[in-house]
Tab-separated table of C-alpha atoms in Angstrom:
chain	number	residue	atom	x	y	z
A	139	MET	CA	0.000	0.000	0.000
A	140	GLY	CA	1.062	3.607	-0.241
A	141	GLU	CA	0.506	6.893	1.459
A	142	LEU	CA	-0.181	10.245	-0.104
A	143	VAL	CA	0.921	13.451	1.576
A	144	SER	CA	-0.672	16.687	0.467
A	145	PRO	CA	1.189	19.908	-0.132
A	146	PRO	CA	0.721	22.604	2.511
A	147	LEU	CA	-2.949	23.635	2.620
A	148	PRO	CA	-2.784	27.113	4.208
A	149	THR	CA	-6.359	28.169	3.356
A	150	ALA	CA	-9.807	26.648	3.546
A	151	ASP	CA	-10.139	27.132	-0.231
A	152	GLN	CA	-6.986	25.085	-0.862
A	153	THR	CA	-8.218	22.370	1.497
A	154	ARG	CA	-11.557	22.276	-0.355
A	155	ALA	CA	-9.781	22.174	-3.748
A	156	TRP	CA	-7.593	19.247	-2.639
A	157	GLY	CA	-10.708	17.509	-1.300
A	158	ALA	CA	-12.471	18.039	-4.650
A	159	ARG	CA	-9.597	16.296	-6.433
A	160	LEU	CA	-9.871	13.414	-3.994
A	161	GLY	CA	-13.663	13.367	-4.391
A	162	ARG	CA	-13.359	12.899	-8.147
A	163	LEU	CA	-11.447	9.649	-7.490
A	164	LEU	CA	-14.075	8.168	-5.178
A	165	ARG	CA	-16.847	5.802	-6.209
A	166	ALA	CA	-19.798	4.030	-4.607
A	167	GLY	CA	-18.672	1.794	-1.764
A	168	ASP	CA	-15.700	3.944	-0.759
A	169	LEU	CA	-15.120	4.794	2.888
A	170	VAL	CA	-13.029	7.794	3.941
A	171	VAL	CA	-12.115	8.080	7.635
A	172	LEU	CA	-11.080	11.607	8.667
A	173	THR	CA	-8.863	12.255	11.676
A	174	GLY	CA	-7.634	15.549	13.096
A	175	GLY	CA	-8.152	17.827	16.055
A	176	LEU	CA	-10.888	20.409	16.457
A	177	GLY	CA	-10.590	22.942	13.646
A	178	ALA	CA	-8.197	20.762	11.628
A	179	GLY	CA	-10.362	21.055	8.506
A	180	LYS	CA	-12.315	17.786	8.447
A	181	THR	CA	-15.600	19.413	7.403
A	182	THR	CA	-13.798	21.746	4.992
A	183	LEU	CA	-12.160	18.742	3.339
A	184	THR	CA	-15.563	17.020	3.187
A	185	GLN	CA	-16.971	20.097	1.427
A	186	GLY	CA	-14.322	19.592	-1.240
A	187	ILE	CA	-15.026	15.868	-1.499
A	188	ALA	CA	-18.708	16.729	-1.937
A	189	GLU	CA	-17.845	19.166	-4.718
A	190	GLY	CA	-15.753	16.514	-6.452
A	191	LEU	CA	-18.622	14.030	-6.180
A	192	GLY	CA	-21.225	16.545	-7.366
A	193	VAL	CA	-23.668	16.164	-4.463
A	194	ARG	CA	-26.257	18.546	-3.064
A	195	GLY	CA	-25.117	20.765	-0.198
A	196	PRO	CA	-24.633	22.634	1.922
A	197	ILE	CA	-22.062	20.472	3.677
A	198	THR	CA	-21.929	21.345	7.361
A	199	SER	CA	-20.671	19.403	10.346
A	200	PRO	CA	-23.253	16.770	11.319
A	201	THR	CA	-22.119	16.860	14.956
A	202	PHE	CA	-25.621	16.972	16.454
A	203	VAL	CA	-27.508	14.911	13.855
A	204	ILE	CA	-24.601	12.403	13.599
A	205	ALA	CA	-25.161	11.642	9.886
A	206	ARG	CA	-26.445	13.401	6.772
A	207	VAL	CA	-27.073	12.038	3.293
A	208	HIS	CA	-26.270	14.353	0.371
A	209	PRO	CA	-27.848	13.084	-2.874
A	210	SER	CA	-25.904	13.178	-6.116
A	211	LEU	CA	-26.779	15.899	-8.597
A	212	VAL	CA	-24.879	14.202	-11.420
A	213	GLY	CA	-26.022	10.561	-11.316
A	214	GLY	CA	-23.092	9.441	-9.160
A	215	PRO	CA	-23.069	8.051	-5.640
A	216	ASP	CA	-24.635	9.911	-2.737
A	217	LEU	CA	-22.402	11.203	0.050
A	218	VAL	CA	-23.068	9.946	3.582
A	219	HIS	CA	-21.347	12.386	5.965
A	220	VAL	CA	-20.974	11.119	9.537
A	221	ASP	CA	-19.576	12.805	12.626
A	222	ALA	CA	-18.619	10.088	15.115
A	223	TYR	CA	-17.384	12.535	17.780
A	224	ARG	CA	-20.359	11.937	20.085
A	225	LEU	CA	-20.521	8.186	19.544
A	226	GLY	CA	-19.435	5.932	22.384
A	227	GLY	CA	-18.044	3.118	20.267
A	228	PHE	CA	-18.523	0.880	17.257
A	229	ALA	CA	-21.883	-0.412	18.550
A	230	GLU	CA	-23.357	3.110	18.296
A	231	LEU	CA	-21.814	3.591	14.853
A	232	ASP	CA	-23.224	0.210	13.821
A	233	ASP	CA	-26.682	1.350	15.008
A	234	LEU	CA	-26.614	3.946	12.207
A	235	ASP	CA	-26.812	1.052	9.682
A	236	LEU	CA	-24.105	2.646	7.564
A	237	ASP	CA	-23.265	-0.717	6.048
A	238	THR	CA	-26.631	-0.680	4.241
A	239	ALA	CA	-25.678	2.560	2.458
A	240	LEU	CA	-21.969	1.778	2.161
A	241	GLU	CA	-22.272	-0.152	-1.114
A	242	ASP	CA	-24.174	2.578	-2.949
A	243	SER	CA	-22.621	5.711	-1.446
A	244	VAL	CA	-19.349	7.343	-0.600
A	245	THR	CA	-19.166	7.474	3.193
A	246	VAL	CA	-17.025	10.040	5.004
A	247	VAL	CA	-16.675	9.594	8.759
A	248	GLU	CA	-15.202	12.456	10.779
A	249	TRP	CA	-13.644	11.381	14.091
A	250	GLY	CA	-13.895	7.815	12.795
A	251	HIS	CA	-10.417	6.507	13.681
A	252	GLY	CA	-10.771	3.499	15.969
A	253	LEU	CA	-14.479	3.141	15.082
A	254	ALA	CA	-15.127	3.025	11.355
A	255	GLU	CA	-12.380	0.581	10.372
A	256	ASP	CA	-14.733	-2.333	11.091
A	257	LEU	CA	-17.202	-1.132	8.442
A	258	THR	CA	-15.013	-2.347	5.577
A	259	ASP	CA	-11.475	-3.475	4.844
A	260	ASP	CA	-11.283	-1.037	1.902
A	261	ARG	CA	-10.844	2.520	3.088
A	262	LEU	CA	-8.818	5.680	2.972
A	263	GLU	CA	-7.688	7.160	6.266
A	264	VAL	CA	-7.036	10.872	5.972
A	265	THR	CA	-5.206	12.604	8.814
A	266	LEU	CA	-5.232	16.406	8.862
A	267	GLN	CA	-2.448	18.096	10.811
A	268	GLY	CA	-1.183	21.595	11.422
A	269	GLU	CA	-2.638	24.742	12.875
A	270	GLU	CA	-1.988	27.676	10.559
A	271	THR	CA	-1.000	25.568	7.569
A	272	ARG	CA	-2.466	22.102	7.457
A	273	THR	CA	-1.410	19.041	5.512
A	274	ALA	CA	-3.306	15.842	4.837
A	275	SER	CA	-1.848	12.369	4.736
A	276	VAL	CA	-3.855	9.580	3.150
A	277	ALA	CA	-3.227	5.961	4.137
A	278	VAL	CA	-4.800	3.377	1.860
A	279	HIS	CA	-6.205	0.023	3.021
A	280	GLY	CA	-7.709	-2.942	1.209
A	281	ASP	CA	-8.015	-4.400	-2.251
A	282	ARG	CA	-9.851	-1.365	-3.652
A	283	TRP	CA	-6.724	0.680	-3.093
A	284	ALA	CA	-4.196	-2.066	-3.942
A	285	SER	CA	-1.085	-1.009	-5.823
A	286	ASP	CA	-2.778	-1.245	-9.212
A	287	HIS	CA	-5.215	1.447	-8.082
A	288	LEU	CA	-2.587	3.768	-6.641
A	289	ASP	CA	-2.073	5.270	-10.108
A	290	HIS	CA	-5.573	6.698	-9.741
A	291	LEU	CA	-4.507	8.380	-6.515
A	292	GLY	CA	-1.465	9.585	-8.444
A	293	VAL	CA	-3.770	12.095	-10.114
A	294	LEU	CA	-3.292	13.997	-6.890
A	295	THR	CA	0.410	14.296	-7.637
A	296	GLU	CA	-0.130	17.046	-10.197
A	297	PRO	CA	2.266	19.952	-9.552
A	298	GLY	CA	1.635	21.369	-6.101
A	299	LEU	CA	-0.863	18.676	-5.088
A	300	GLY	CA	1.241	16.170	-3.187
A	301	THR	CA	3.173	13.010	-3.901
A	302	LEU	CA	2.748	9.315	-3.278
A	303	THR	CA	5.303	7.692	-1.023
A	304	GLU	CA	5.651	4.214	0.385
A	305	PRO	CA	4.989	4.043	4.142
A	306	SER	CA	8.121	3.648	6.224
């Protein structure tokens, strides 16, 4: 497997633009787990993913409703946007029945590290770091993102958009 590291993302617009590029690579059945502290840009990145997918917005943090479904406007997969911050464990995440929508949608789970991995073996784990200038690292897991699919992630290696590296 490989890992992608974004370039510096000093503004919300650049974070959204990078997310849009990632969103254009996603397809039905994909799971994206977002990790990062408060204010790290998880919802901003999801806004970009939503733009790349062509789904109906607005995309806001689903902290209090836990999950929102954003239907596709272009005949692609819907976006299921989950905020697992308030969930007490996998059992509560499982109660959302995300696995029923997982096949037909792109699912993005904020605060999902340690919870959402049991939903599927195929996933991207995106970690956002940095305060004034953030970066995103993307770890790939499962057959969907096996080495023959990493070229598709390589689209993100356009000038100024990050590079693929092998994990150390």
